[in-house]
């Protein structure tokens, strides 16, 4: 009888040890994932049309969290401090950045204006410090937003003053945000715009976005790792054959910038 009890106790003890080891492994894995997400790279997805066709609805990408150091919004829960630490660089014109907006949401836009710049839209053309930014028409397409509203658009290559070239798309040059007053970017702030110029709420809308403080930056968008049409959940594997955009996977965020917008 005692021998039987000893074997049973040994078996129970072994199972308990295995359970403890499993829990420890899970906790360690979660801790590693949390550190990776907080200090190295964080995944995001694109839910709206504001950056099309550079970043399509349904694109999944990673943002480099250490490119510009860490601010209070770099962490899973905002921390009560101001400024940035370990910041050895700052956003440059043309960078695509994730930032925490005044609406308490994470936005993704392109850096257009630096601190001290004057930005203005006149007749659909972008002016930086009084000089019209070059653009070249490269095609046309159809832009579909998250509400499945489709409109024809014209694609342009826009060249910023520092030589960065990227695609933008326009419905026309007479949309509501195509003629604005001058914006003077305050010190420590940036002027952000979407590449889908007529379907982007960005720094041109001061009450919704406005000038973005450096403290609000979360990370620099760098690489797409997945893309699926119609904002379908990635876990719906049966939808992949007809809807995954295989040609947009494992690329830099600005690659294929001359491609026609996908429906």
Tab-separated table of C-alpha atoms in Angstrom:
chain	number	residue	atom	x	y	z
A	1	UNK	CA	0.000	0.000	0.000
A	2	UNK	CA	2.750	2.436	0.960
A	3	UNK	CA	4.652	1.607	-2.235
A	4	UNK	CA	1.532	2.390	-4.296
A	5	UNK	CA	1.112	5.725	-2.500
A	6	UNK	CA	4.758	6.607	-3.109
A	7	UNK	CA	4.436	5.990	-6.853
A	8	UNK	CA	1.256	8.035	-7.002
A	9	UNK	CA	2.861	10.879	-5.101
A	10	UNK	CA	5.915	10.761	-7.361
A	11	UNK	CA	3.689	10.876	-10.445
A	12	UNK	CA	1.719	13.805	-9.039
A	13	UNK	CA	4.950	15.610	-8.152
A	14	UNK	CA	6.283	15.118	-11.678
A	15	UNK	CA	3.096	16.525	-13.202
A	16	UNK	CA	3.280	19.500	-10.858
A	17	UNK	CA	6.878	20.189	-11.847
A	18	UNK	CA	5.978	19.954	-15.534
A	19	UNK	CA	3.115	22.415	-15.016
A	20	UNK	CA	5.405	24.849	-13.183
A	21	UNK	CA	8.019	24.576	-15.933
A	22	UNK	CA	5.357	25.223	-18.599
A	23	UNK	CA	4.100	28.306	-16.768
A	24	UNK	CA	7.663	29.612	-16.389
A	25	UNK	CA	8.324	29.110	-20.128
A	26	UNK	CA	5.098	30.964	-21.011
A	27	UNK	CA	5.961	33.852	-18.684
A	28	UNK	CA	9.472	34.069	-20.125
A	29	UNK	CA	8.111	34.068	-23.693
A	30	UNK	CA	5.621	36.816	-22.827
A	31	UNK	CA	8.360	38.855	-21.165
A	32	UNK	CA	10.624	38.533	-24.222
A	33	UNK	CA	7.726	39.511	-26.521
A	34	UNK	CA	6.933	42.521	-24.326
A	35	UNK	CA	10.548	43.692	-24.333
A	36	UNK	CA	10.783	43.205	-28.128
A	37	UNK	CA	7.523	45.119	-28.709
A	38	UNK	CA	8.426	47.918	-26.313
A	39	UNK	CA	12.055	48.576	-27.180
A	40	UNK	CA	12.675	47.135	-30.657
A	41	UNK	CA	9.820	46.624	-33.122
A	42	UNK	CA	6.051	46.893	-32.735
A	43	UNK	CA	3.565	45.511	-35.277
A	44	UNK	CA	0.731	47.674	-36.574
A	45	UNK	CA	-1.962	47.365	-39.227
A	46	UNK	CA	-3.472	49.924	-41.608
A	47	UNK	CA	-7.251	50.366	-41.070
A	48	UNK	CA	-7.893	53.458	-43.234
A	49	UNK	CA	-7.146	54.814	-46.694
A	50	UNK	CA	-5.100	57.869	-45.655
A	51	UNK	CA	-1.697	56.477	-46.731
A	52	UNK	CA	-2.759	54.647	-49.891
A	53	UNK	CA	-1.259	53.555	-52.172
A	54	UNK	CA	1.988	53.502	-50.181
A	55	UNK	CA	0.312	51.752	-47.251
A	56	UNK	CA	-2.874	49.919	-48.224
A	57	UNK	CA	-5.793	49.056	-45.968
A	58	UNK	CA	-4.918	45.596	-44.658
A	59	UNK	CA	-1.136	46.116	-44.714
A	60	UNK	CA	0.691	44.907	-41.604
A	61	UNK	CA	4.041	46.487	-40.812
A	62	UNK	CA	6.590	46.932	-38.060
A	63	UNK	CA	7.664	50.241	-36.574
A	64	UNK	CA	11.203	50.736	-35.340
A	65	UNK	CA	10.772	51.813	-31.703
A	66	UNK	CA	14.395	52.849	-31.097
A	67	UNK	CA	14.945	54.933	-34.247
A	68	UNK	CA	14.187	58.214	-32.440
A	69	UNK	CA	14.455	57.119	-28.833
A	70	UNK	CA	11.564	56.568	-26.451
A	71	UNK	CA	8.757	58.845	-25.345
A	72	UNK	CA	5.861	58.274	-23.002
A	73	UNK	CA	3.788	56.698	-25.814
A	74	UNK	CA	6.491	54.167	-26.688
A	75	UNK	CA	5.240	51.871	-23.947
A	76	UNK	CA	2.141	49.639	-23.735
A	77	UNK	CA	0.756	52.082	-21.154
A	78	UNK	CA	1.723	55.780	-21.413
A	79	UNK	CA	4.190	56.759	-18.702
A	80	UNK	CA	4.000	60.049	-16.796
A	81	UNK	CA	7.060	61.830	-18.163
A	82	UNK	CA	7.816	64.323	-20.902
A	83	UNK	CA	10.580	64.395	-23.494
A	84	UNK	CA	12.440	61.430	-24.954
A	85	UNK	CA	15.370	59.375	-23.763
A	86	UNK	CA	18.017	57.521	-25.761
A	87	UNK	CA	17.142	59.862	-28.615
A	88	UNK	CA	20.168	60.228	-30.878
A	89	UNK	CA	18.257	61.065	-34.058
A	90	UNK	CA	15.065	62.839	-35.099
A	91	UNK	CA	12.464	62.367	-37.849
A	92	UNK	CA	13.477	63.521	-41.292
A	93	UNK	CA	11.320	64.832	-44.090
A	94	UNK	CA	9.766	61.900	-45.938
A	95	UNK	CA	9.876	59.413	-43.041
A	96	UNK	CA	6.695	57.470	-42.365
A	97	UNK	CA	5.913	57.627	-38.670
A	98	UNK	CA	3.454	56.228	-36.151
A	99	UNK	CA	2.408	58.782	-33.541
A	100	UNK	CA	-0.119	59.030	-30.732
A	101	UNK	CA	-2.674	61.610	-31.784
A	102	UNK	CA	-4.639	64.140	-29.736
A	103	UNK	CA	-7.676	61.894	-30.359
A	104	UNK	CA	-5.926	59.224	-28.215
A	105	UNK	CA	-5.370	56.971	-31.242
A	106	UNK	CA	-2.255	55.822	-33.071
A	107	UNK	CA	-1.970	57.480	-36.493
A	108	UNK	CA	0.441	56.844	-39.352
A	109	UNK	CA	1.445	59.672	-41.700
A	110	UNK	CA	4.465	60.986	-43.568
A	111	UNK	CA	6.710	63.695	-42.135
A	112	UNK	CA	6.356	66.721	-44.423
A	113	UNK	CA	7.234	69.706	-42.269
A	114	UNK	CA	10.077	70.064	-39.769
A	115	UNK	CA	10.206	72.475	-36.824
A	116	UNK	CA	10.211	76.063	-38.114
A	117	UNK	CA	8.957	75.181	-41.617
A	118	UNK	CA	6.123	77.010	-43.348
A	119	UNK	CA	3.648	74.647	-45.040
A	120	UNK	CA	0.781	75.557	-47.345
A	121	UNK	CA	-1.502	73.950	-49.939
A	122	UNK	CA	-2.428	76.087	-52.948
A	123	UNK	CA	-4.626	74.707	-55.744
A	124	UNK	CA	-3.721	71.161	-54.736
A	125	UNK	CA	0.031	71.782	-54.731
A	126	UNK	CA	2.229	71.491	-51.651
A	127	UNK	CA	4.490	74.428	-50.775
A	128	UNK	CA	7.319	74.086	-48.248
A	129	UNK	CA	8.957	77.332	-47.140
A	130	UNK	CA	7.402	79.154	-50.073
A	131	UNK	CA	8.632	76.740	-52.761
A	132	UNK	CA	6.256	74.451	-54.639
A	133	UNK	CA	7.168	70.797	-54.232
A	134	UNK	CA	7.825	68.934	-57.484
A	135	UNK	CA	5.435	66.243	-58.591
A	136	UNK	CA	5.201	64.117	-61.729
A	137	UNK	CA	2.095	62.298	-62.917
A	138	UNK	CA	2.807	58.578	-63.234
A	139	UNK	CA	-0.573	56.931	-63.633
A	140	UNK	CA	-4.142	56.601	-62.477
A	141	UNK	CA	-6.175	54.160	-60.476
A	142	UNK	CA	-9.127	53.613	-58.205
A	143	UNK	CA	-8.949	54.261	-54.484
A	144	UNK	CA	-11.241	52.314	-52.159
A	145	UNK	CA	-11.606	53.446	-48.563
A	146	UNK	CA	-12.589	51.456	-45.468
A	147	UNK	CA	-16.282	52.090	-46.210
A	148	UNK	CA	-15.818	50.504	-49.659
A	149	UNK	CA	-16.358	53.871	-51.354
A	150	UNK	CA	-14.324	53.890	-54.587
A	151	UNK	CA	-13.162	56.975	-56.473
A	152	UNK	CA	-10.808	57.479	-59.428
A	153	UNK	CA	-7.447	58.992	-58.490
A	154	UNK	CA	-4.354	60.313	-60.224
A	155	UNK	CA	-0.941	59.086	-59.042
A	156	UNK	CA	2.063	61.387	-58.768
A	157	UNK	CA	5.659	61.040	-57.721
A	158	UNK	CA	6.385	63.816	-55.259
A	159	UNK	CA	9.972	64.879	-54.581
A	160	UNK	CA	10.591	66.611	-51.259
A	161	UNK	CA	13.336	69.235	-50.819
A	162	UNK	CA	15.750	66.661	-49.341
A	163	UNK	CA	15.377	64.423	-52.429
A	164	UNK	CA	13.005	61.849	-50.933
A	165	UNK	CA	10.603	60.655	-53.624
A	166	UNK	CA	7.329	58.932	-52.842
A	167	UNK	CA	3.921	58.391	-54.347
A	168	UNK	CA	0.861	60.466	-53.604
A	169	UNK	CA	-2.605	60.220	-55.046
A	170	UNK	CA	-5.199	62.909	-55.652
A	171	UNK	CA	-8.891	62.866	-56.474
A	172	UNK	CA	-8.449	66.379	-57.876
A	173	UNK	CA	-6.732	69.658	-57.026
A	174	UNK	CA	-9.860	71.387	-55.728
A	175	UNK	CA	-10.802	69.288	-52.701
A	176	UNK	CA	-11.495	70.817	-49.247
A	177	UNK	CA	-7.865	70.627	-48.028
A	178	UNK	CA	-6.276	71.686	-51.322
A	179	UNK	CA	-6.256	75.394	-50.421
A	180	UNK	CA	-5.125	76.319	-46.936
A	181	UNK	CA	-3.655	79.123	-44.926
A	182	UNK	CA	0.053	79.013	-44.086
A	183	UNK	CA	1.032	76.670	-41.279
A	184	UNK	CA	4.162	77.548	-39.301
A	185	UNK	CA	5.446	74.436	-37.559
A	186	UNK	CA	6.294	75.163	-33.894
A	187	UNK	CA	9.613	74.192	-32.332
A	188	UNK	CA	9.680	70.550	-31.297
A	189	UNK	CA	6.759	69.678	-33.603
A	190	UNK	CA	6.263	68.131	-37.049
A	191	UNK	CA	3.758	68.551	-39.862
A	192	UNK	CA	2.321	65.209	-40.952
A	193	UNK	CA	0.402	64.411	-44.134
A	194	UNK	CA	-1.126	61.308	-45.678
A	195	UNK	CA	-0.045	60.174	-49.138
A	196	UNK	CA	-3.729	59.889	-50.064
A	197	UNK	CA	-3.991	63.654	-50.026
A	198	UNK	CA	-7.743	64.050	-50.498
A	199	UNK	CA	-8.686	61.275	-48.067
A	200	UNK	CA	-6.420	62.055	-45.151
A	201	UNK	CA	-7.170	63.840	-41.897
A	202	UNK	CA	-3.703	65.106	-41.030
A	203	UNK	CA	-1.863	68.179	-39.748
A	204	UNK	CA	-3.889	70.336	-42.119
A	205	UNK	CA	-6.826	69.713	-39.741
A	206	UNK	CA	-5.624	71.476	-36.611
A	207	UNK	CA	-8.495	70.401	-34.335
A	208	UNK	CA	-8.102	66.708	-35.222
A	209	UNK	CA	-4.356	66.268	-35.753
A	210	UNK	CA	-2.488	69.559	-35.968
A	211	UNK	CA	1.220	69.897	-35.276
A	212	UNK	CA	2.597	66.664	-33.819
A	213	UNK	CA	5.038	66.993	-30.905
A	214	UNK	CA	8.190	64.880	-31.018
A	215	UNK	CA	7.130	63.393	-27.671
A	216	UNK	CA	4.091	61.816	-29.382
A	217	UNK	CA	6.095	59.747	-31.881
A	218	UNK	CA	5.864	55.985	-31.328
A	219	UNK	CA	8.187	54.683	-34.032
A	220	UNK	CA	9.396	54.800	-37.622
A	221	UNK	CA	7.523	52.552	-40.061
A	222	UNK	CA	10.023	50.310	-41.813
A	223	UNK	CA	8.787	47.035	-43.293
A	224	UNK	CA	5.576	45.329	-44.358
A	225	UNK	CA	5.304	41.685	-43.384
A	226	UNK	CA	1.719	40.870	-44.412
A	227	UNK	CA	-1.072	42.341	-46.530
A	228	UNK	CA	-4.663	41.266	-47.095
A	229	UNK	CA	-7.516	42.907	-49.021
A	230	UNK	CA	-10.736	44.273	-47.559
A	231	UNK	CA	-9.268	44.489	-44.042
A	232	UNK	CA	-9.965	40.784	-43.498
A	233	UNK	CA	-8.654	39.234	-40.252
A	234	UNK	CA	-5.356	37.415	-40.916
A	235	UNK	CA	-6.503	34.379	-38.910
A	236	UNK	CA	-9.121	33.571	-41.579
A	237	UNK	CA	-6.725	31.325	-43.465
A	238	UNK	CA	-9.389	30.192	-45.917
A	239	UNK	CA	-9.538	33.778	-47.234
A	240	UNK	CA	-5.837	33.901	-48.044
A	241	UNK	CA	-5.759	32.412	-51.570
A	242	UNK	CA	-8.066	35.057	-53.034
A	243	UNK	CA	-7.209	38.017	-50.845
A	244	UNK	CA	-3.593	38.027	-49.634
A	245	UNK	CA	-1.416	40.521	-51.514
A	246	UNK	CA	1.652	38.317	-51.804
A	247	UNK	CA	3.560	40.966	-53.785
A	248	UNK	CA	3.388	43.434	-50.853
A	249	UNK	CA	4.855	41.137	-48.215
A	250	UNK	CA	8.377	41.415	-46.739
A	251	UNK	CA	9.131	44.803	-48.298
A	252	UNK	CA	10.143	48.232	-47.113
A	253	UNK	CA	7.148	50.488	-46.595
A	254	UNK	CA	7.994	52.673	-49.606
A	255	UNK	CA	8.704	49.824	-52.039
A	256	UNK	CA	6.568	49.464	-55.173
A	257	UNK	CA	5.566	53.092	-54.815
A	258	UNK	CA	4.585	53.378	-58.477
A	259	UNK	CA	2.144	50.472	-58.387
A	260	UNK	CA	-1.516	51.102	-59.162
A	261	UNK	CA	-3.701	51.109	-56.013
A	262	UNK	CA	-5.316	47.741	-55.427
A	263	UNK	CA	-9.089	47.581	-54.940
